CSV table of C-alpha atoms in Angstrom, one decimal:
chain,number,residue,atom,x,y,z
B,1,MET,CA,288.3,253.9,-11.8
B,2,THR,CA,285.8,256.6,-12.2
B,3,GLY,CA,286.8,258.1,-15.6
B,4,LEU,CA,286.8,261.9,-14.0
B,5,THR,CA,289.9,263.9,-13.9
B,6,ARG,CA,287.7,266.3,-10.9
B,7,PHE,CA,290.4,266.7,-8.9
B,8,GLN,CA,293.7,266.7,-11.6
B,9,GLY,CA,296.7,268.5,-9.5
B,10,HIS,CA,294.3,268.6,-6.6
B,11,GLY,CA,296.7,268.5,-3.2
B,12,VAL,CA,294.2,266.6,-0.7
B,13,LEU,CA,294.7,265.4,2.7
B,14,VAL,CA,292.8,262.8,4.2
B,15,THR,CA,292.5,262.1,8.2
B,16,GLY,CA,291.8,258.6,9.4
B,17,ALA,CA,292.6,257.0,6.3
B,18,ALA,CA,294.3,253.9,7.1
B,19,ARG,CA,291.2,251.8,6.4
B,20,GLY,CA,287.3,252.3,5.9
B,21,ILE,CA,285.8,255.5,5.0
B,22,GLY,CA,288.7,257.6,5.0
B,23,ALA,CA,290.4,254.5,3.0
B,24,ALA,CA,287.5,254.4,0.6
B,25,VAL,CA,287.8,258.4,0.4
B,26,ALA,CA,291.7,258.4,-0.5
B,27,ARG,CA,291.5,256.0,-3.3
B,28,ARG,CA,288.1,257.3,-5.0
B,29,LEU,CA,289.9,261.5,-5.1
B,30,ALA,CA,293.3,259.6,-6.4
B,31,GLU,CA,291.5,257.8,-9.4
B,32,GLU,CA,290.1,261.4,-9.9
B,33,GLY,CA,293.9,262.9,-10.4
B,34,ALA,CA,294.9,263.9,-7.0
B,35,ARG,CA,297.3,263.5,-4.5
B,36,VAL,CA,296.9,262.0,-1.6
B,37,LEU,CA,298.4,262.2,2.2
B,38,ALA,CA,296.7,259.5,3.2
B,39,THR,CA,296.9,260.2,7.3
B,40,ASP,CA,296.1,258.1,10.0
B,41,ARG,CA,297.6,257.5,13.8
B,42,ASP,CA,297.9,253.6,13.3
B,43,LEU,CA,300.7,254.7,10.5
B,44,PRO,CA,302.3,250.6,9.7
B,45,GLU,CA,298.2,250.5,8.6
B,46,ALA,CA,297.9,253.7,6.6
B,47,GLU,CA,301.7,252.0,5.5
B,48,GLN,CA,300.0,249.3,3.6
B,49,THR,CA,296.9,251.2,2.1
B,50,ALA,CA,299.0,253.9,0.4
B,51,ALA,CA,301.3,251.4,-0.5
B,52,ALA,CA,298.4,249.4,-2.7
B,53,LEU,CA,297.3,251.9,-3.6
B,54,ARG,CA,300.0,253.1,-5.2
B,55,GLU,CA,300.8,249.6,-7.0
B,56,GLN,CA,297.7,250.4,-9.2
B,57,GLY,CA,299.0,253.9,-9.7
B,58,LEU,CA,297.6,256.2,-7.9
B,59,ALA,CA,299.2,258.9,-5.9
B,60,VAL,CA,299.0,258.3,-2.4
B,61,GLU,CA,301.6,258.8,0.5
B,62,ALA,CA,301.0,257.8,3.4
B,63,PHE,CA,301.3,259.8,7.1
B,64,ALA,CA,301.7,260.2,10.9
B,65,CYS,CA,299.2,262.4,12.2
B,66,ASP,CA,296.9,261.8,16.0
B,67,VAL,CA,293.8,264.9,15.4
B,68,ALA,CA,294.5,264.6,19.1
B,69,ASP,CA,298.2,266.5,19.0
B,70,ARG,CA,298.1,269.5,17.4
B,71,GLY,CA,301.4,269.3,16.5
B,72,SER,CA,300.9,266.3,14.6
B,73,VAL,CA,298.2,268.2,12.1
B,74,GLU,CA,299.8,271.4,12.5
B,75,ALA,CA,303.0,269.4,10.5
B,76,ALA,CA,300.8,266.7,8.6
B,77,VAL,CA,299.2,270.0,7.1
B,78,ALA,CA,302.4,271.5,6.0
B,79,HIS,CA,303.9,267.9,4.3
B,80,THR,CA,300.6,267.7,2.4
B,81,VAL,CA,301.9,271.9,1.2
B,82,GLY,CA,305.9,270.8,0.9
B,83,THR,CA,305.1,267.7,-1.2
B,84,PHE,CA,302.3,269.2,-3.6
B,85,GLY,CA,302.9,272.1,-3.5
B,86,SER,CA,298.8,272.8,-2.3
B,87,LEU,CA,296.0,271.8,-0.1
B,88,ASP,CA,293.5,272.4,-1.9
B,89,VAL,CA,290.2,269.5,0.1
B,90,LEU,CA,291.1,268.6,3.7
B,91,VAL,CA,288.8,265.2,4.2
B,92,ASN,CA,287.9,265.3,8.0
B,93,SER,CA,287.5,261.4,8.2
B,94,ALA,CA,288.7,260.1,12.3
B,95,ALA,CA,286.9,259.9,14.4
B,96,HIS,CA,286.8,257.3,17.8
B,97,CYS,CA,283.8,256.3,19.5
B,98,THR,CA,283.6,254.7,22.8
B,99,PRO,CA,280.5,251.4,23.8
B,100,ASP,CA,278.6,253.0,26.3
B,101,VAL,CA,278.8,251.8,29.6
B,102,PRO,CA,275.0,250.4,30.9
B,103,LEU,CA,274.2,253.7,33.5
B,104,PHE,CA,274.6,257.0,32.2
B,105,GLU,CA,276.0,257.8,35.0
B,106,ASP,CA,278.8,255.5,34.9
B,107,GLN,CA,280.6,257.0,31.9
B,108,LEU,CA,284.1,258.2,33.2
B,109,ASP,CA,284.9,261.7,32.0
B,110,ASP,CA,288.0,259.9,30.5
B,111,ALA,CA,285.9,258.3,27.3
B,112,TRP,CA,283.4,261.3,26.9
B,113,ALA,CA,286.6,263.5,26.9
B,114,ARG,CA,288.1,260.9,24.2
B,115,ASP,CA,285.7,261.0,22.4
B,116,LEU,CA,284.9,264.8,21.8
B,117,ASP,CA,288.8,264.9,21.3
B,118,VAL,CA,289.1,262.9,18.5
B,119,THR,CA,285.7,263.4,16.6
B,120,LEU,CA,285.0,266.6,17.1
B,121,THR,CA,287.6,269.4,18.7
B,122,GLY,CA,290.5,267.4,16.1
B,123,VAL,CA,288.0,268.6,12.8
B,124,HIS,CA,289.3,272.0,14.7
B,125,ARG,CA,292.9,271.6,14.3
B,126,CYS,CA,293.0,270.5,10.9
B,127,CYS,CA,290.8,273.8,9.8
B,128,ARG,CA,292.6,276.0,12.0
B,129,ALA,CA,295.0,274.4,10.4
B,130,ALA,CA,294.4,273.4,7.4
B,131,LEU,CA,292.6,276.5,6.6
B,132,PRO,CA,295.1,279.7,4.8
B,133,HIS,CA,296.8,277.0,2.6
B,134,LEU,CA,293.3,276.2,1.8
B,135,ALA,CA,292.1,279.5,1.3
B,136,ALA,CA,295.3,280.8,-0.4
B,137,SER,CA,294.6,277.8,-2.9
B,138,GLY,CA,292.2,279.4,-4.4
B,139,ARG,CA,289.7,276.3,-4.5
B,140,GLY,CA,290.0,274.8,-1.6
B,141,ALA,CA,287.2,272.4,0.2
B,142,VAL,CA,286.3,270.5,3.7
B,143,VAL,CA,285.0,268.0,4.0
B,144,SER,CA,283.6,266.6,7.2
B,145,ILE,CA,282.9,262.8,8.0
B,146,GLY,CA,279.5,262.9,10.4
B,147,SER,CA,276.9,260.2,11.3
B,148,VAL,CA,273.3,260.6,12.2
B,149,ASN,CA,273.8,260.0,15.2
B,150,ALA,CA,273.8,263.8,15.3
B,151,GLN,CA,270.2,263.5,14.2
B,152,MET,CA,268.7,260.6,16.2
B,153,ASP,CA,269.5,258.4,18.9
B,154,PHE,CA,271.5,255.3,17.4
B,155,GLY,CA,273.5,254.9,20.8
B,156,ASN,CA,276.7,255.9,22.6
B,157,HIS,CA,276.2,259.0,23.9
B,158,ALA,CA,280.1,261.0,23.5
B,159,TYR,CA,280.6,259.9,19.9
B,160,SER,CA,276.5,260.9,18.8
B,161,ALA,CA,276.9,264.6,20.4
B,162,ALA,CA,280.7,265.4,19.0
B,163,LYS,CA,279.4,264.4,15.5
B,164,ALA,CA,276.2,266.4,15.9
B,165,GLY,CA,279.0,269.3,17.3
B,166,LEU,CA,280.1,269.4,14.1
B,167,GLY,CA,277.4,270.1,12.1
B,168,SER,CA,277.4,273.3,14.1
B,169,LEU,CA,280.7,273.2,13.4
B,170,THR,CA,279.9,273.0,9.4
B,171,ARG,CA,277.8,275.8,10.2
B,172,THR,CA,279.5,278.1,11.7
B,173,LEU,CA,282.5,277.8,9.6
B,174,ALA,CA,281.2,277.6,6.6
B,175,GLY,CA,280.1,281.3,7.4
B,176,HIS,CA,283.2,282.9,7.8
B,177,ALA,CA,285.5,280.6,5.3
B,178,ALA,CA,283.7,281.4,2.7
B,179,ALA,CA,284.9,285.3,2.0
B,180,ARG,CA,288.3,283.2,1.9
B,181,GLY,CA,286.6,281.1,-1.5
B,182,VAL,CA,287.5,278.2,1.3
B,183,ARG,CA,284.2,276.1,1.2
B,184,VAL,CA,282.7,273.4,4.5
B,185,ASN,CA,280.1,270.2,3.8
B,186,LEU,CA,279.8,267.3,6.2
B,187,VAL,CA,278.9,264.2,5.2
B,188,GLU,CA,276.1,261.9,7.6
B,189,PRO,CA,276.5,258.0,6.6
B,190,GLY,CA,273.8,255.2,8.7
B,191,THR,CA,275.4,252.0,8.7
B,192,VAL,CA,278.6,251.0,6.7
B,193,ARG,CA,280.8,248.0,6.1
B,194,THR,CA,283.7,248.6,8.2
B,195,SER,CA,286.0,247.1,10.2
B,196,ALA,CA,284.4,247.9,12.5
B,197,TRP,CA,281.5,245.4,11.5
B,198,GLU,CA,284.0,242.4,10.7
B,199,GLY,CA,283.2,239.5,11.6
B,200,ARG,CA,279.5,240.5,12.2
B,201,ASP,CA,277.5,240.1,9.0
B,202,ASP,CA,274.2,238.9,10.7
B,203,ASP,CA,274.0,242.3,12.7
B,204,LEU,CA,274.5,244.0,9.2
B,205,ASP,CA,272.2,241.9,7.6
B,206,ALA,CA,269.6,242.6,10.8
B,207,LEU,CA,270.1,246.4,10.4
B,208,ARG,CA,270.1,246.2,6.3
B,209,VAL,CA,265.6,245.5,6.5
B,210,LEU,CA,265.9,249.2,8.1
B,211,TYR,CA,267.0,250.8,5.4
B,212,PRO,CA,264.3,251.8,2.6
B,213,LEU,CA,266.7,250.9,-0.2
B,214,GLY,CA,267.6,247.5,1.5
B,215,ARG,CA,271.0,247.4,1.7
B,216,VAL,CA,274.0,248.8,4.5
B,217,GLY,CA,276.0,251.7,3.3
B,218,GLU,CA,279.5,250.0,1.2
B,219,PRO,CA,282.6,253.3,2.5
B,220,GLU,CA,282.1,253.5,-1.7
B,221,ASP,CA,278.2,255.4,-1.7
B,222,ILE,CA,280.2,257.9,1.7
B,223,ALA,CA,283.0,258.4,-0.5
B,224,ALA,CA,280.7,259.6,-3.8
B,225,ALA,CA,280.0,262.3,-1.6
B,226,VAL,CA,282.8,263.2,-0.3
B,227,ALA,CA,283.8,263.2,-3.9
B,228,PHE,CA,280.5,265.5,-5.0
B,229,LEU,CA,281.1,268.2,-2.8
B,230,ALA,CA,285.0,268.8,-2.1
B,231,SER,CA,284.3,268.7,-6.2
B,232,ARG,CA,284.0,272.3,-8.4
B,233,ASP,CA,280.7,270.1,-9.3
B,234,ALA,CA,279.5,271.7,-5.5
B,235,ALA,CA,281.0,275.2,-6.7
B,236,TRP,CA,276.9,276.6,-5.2
B,237,VAL,CA,277.2,274.3,-2.4
B,238,THR,CA,278.8,275.0,1.1
B,239,GLY,CA,277.3,274.8,4.9
B,240,THR,CA,275.0,271.3,3.7
B,241,THR,CA,274.5,269.1,6.0
B,242,LEU,CA,274.5,265.7,3.8
B,243,ARG,CA,273.0,262.7,4.6
B,244,VAL,CA,274.1,259.5,3.0
B,245,ASP,CA,272.2,256.1,4.9
B,246,GLY,CA,269.6,254.6,2.4
B,247,GLY,CA,266.6,256.4,3.6
B,248,LEU,CA,266.9,255.6,6.9
B,249,THR,CA,266.7,258.8,8.7
B,250,ALA,CA,263.8,259.9,6.0
B,251,VAL,CA,261.7,257.0,7.0
B,252,HIS,CA,260.1,255.3,9.6
B,253,SER,CA,260.5,251.7,8.4
B,254,GLY,CA,259.8,250.1,12.0
B,255,PHE,CA,256.4,252.4,12.3
B,256,HIS,CA,255.5,251.1,8.6
B,257,ALA,CA,256.2,247.4,9.2
B,258,ALA,CA,254.0,248.2,12.8
B,259,ARG,CA,251.2,249.7,10.9
B,260,ARG,CA,250.8,247.4,8.5
B,261,PRO,CA,248.4,245.0,9.6
B,262,PHE,CA,246.0,247.5,10.6
B,263,ARG,CA,246.0,248.5,6.6
B,264,GLU,CA,244.9,245.1,6.0
B,265,VAL,CA,242.0,245.1,7.8
């Protein structure tokens, strides 16, 4: 528990909240007093996550939401407002990443379209449905989860393009929503230890040396950044991309390792 109460009385909707970063965000905001609707396409797992948090005394409910379906998104927004009385914070964590095929020209249209539809257009659907309610709350905030893939080549062409698009959408929506009292920001994580890396501890350990801070991220690292941007502590912050990546994109560790012998001569 953080001891903070920055979201006391807030109604919050988190997409992709069954596991990983989304689940950590749901926990963090609920710990700070929010009433959270943890949505996911995988409802049984979202229900397990919500039930575990309720056992800790946190106000978290699960709800089925497929961000690729407009009706599903609108139902989740309506349920948040109907259940909690307001929608004050929207956190867009749902994403889809299709592994690259060996040759770019062999990538299928359907795979490319699926990554963009969930990862980028899904955020558009959620923001479109939520914005009137966020404006009505008087303290509305949107925080989306991007990726350092938007900044450098880490593979996954379609996913990376979608995450890069989130940066532009964040800025343009921030400009539109500012006059309505709604802030819109983006968090860009580096490698984070989630279920996607389950059984791959050796891979994570190999990546650790690329991070100046000496480790990969944990979901709680990202949740802390989301909590800041969604709170009134960031009342004068909008249209911003906050990289939470252990210094990965600020320091070229491989370059420094390669030139070290020359400095020692």
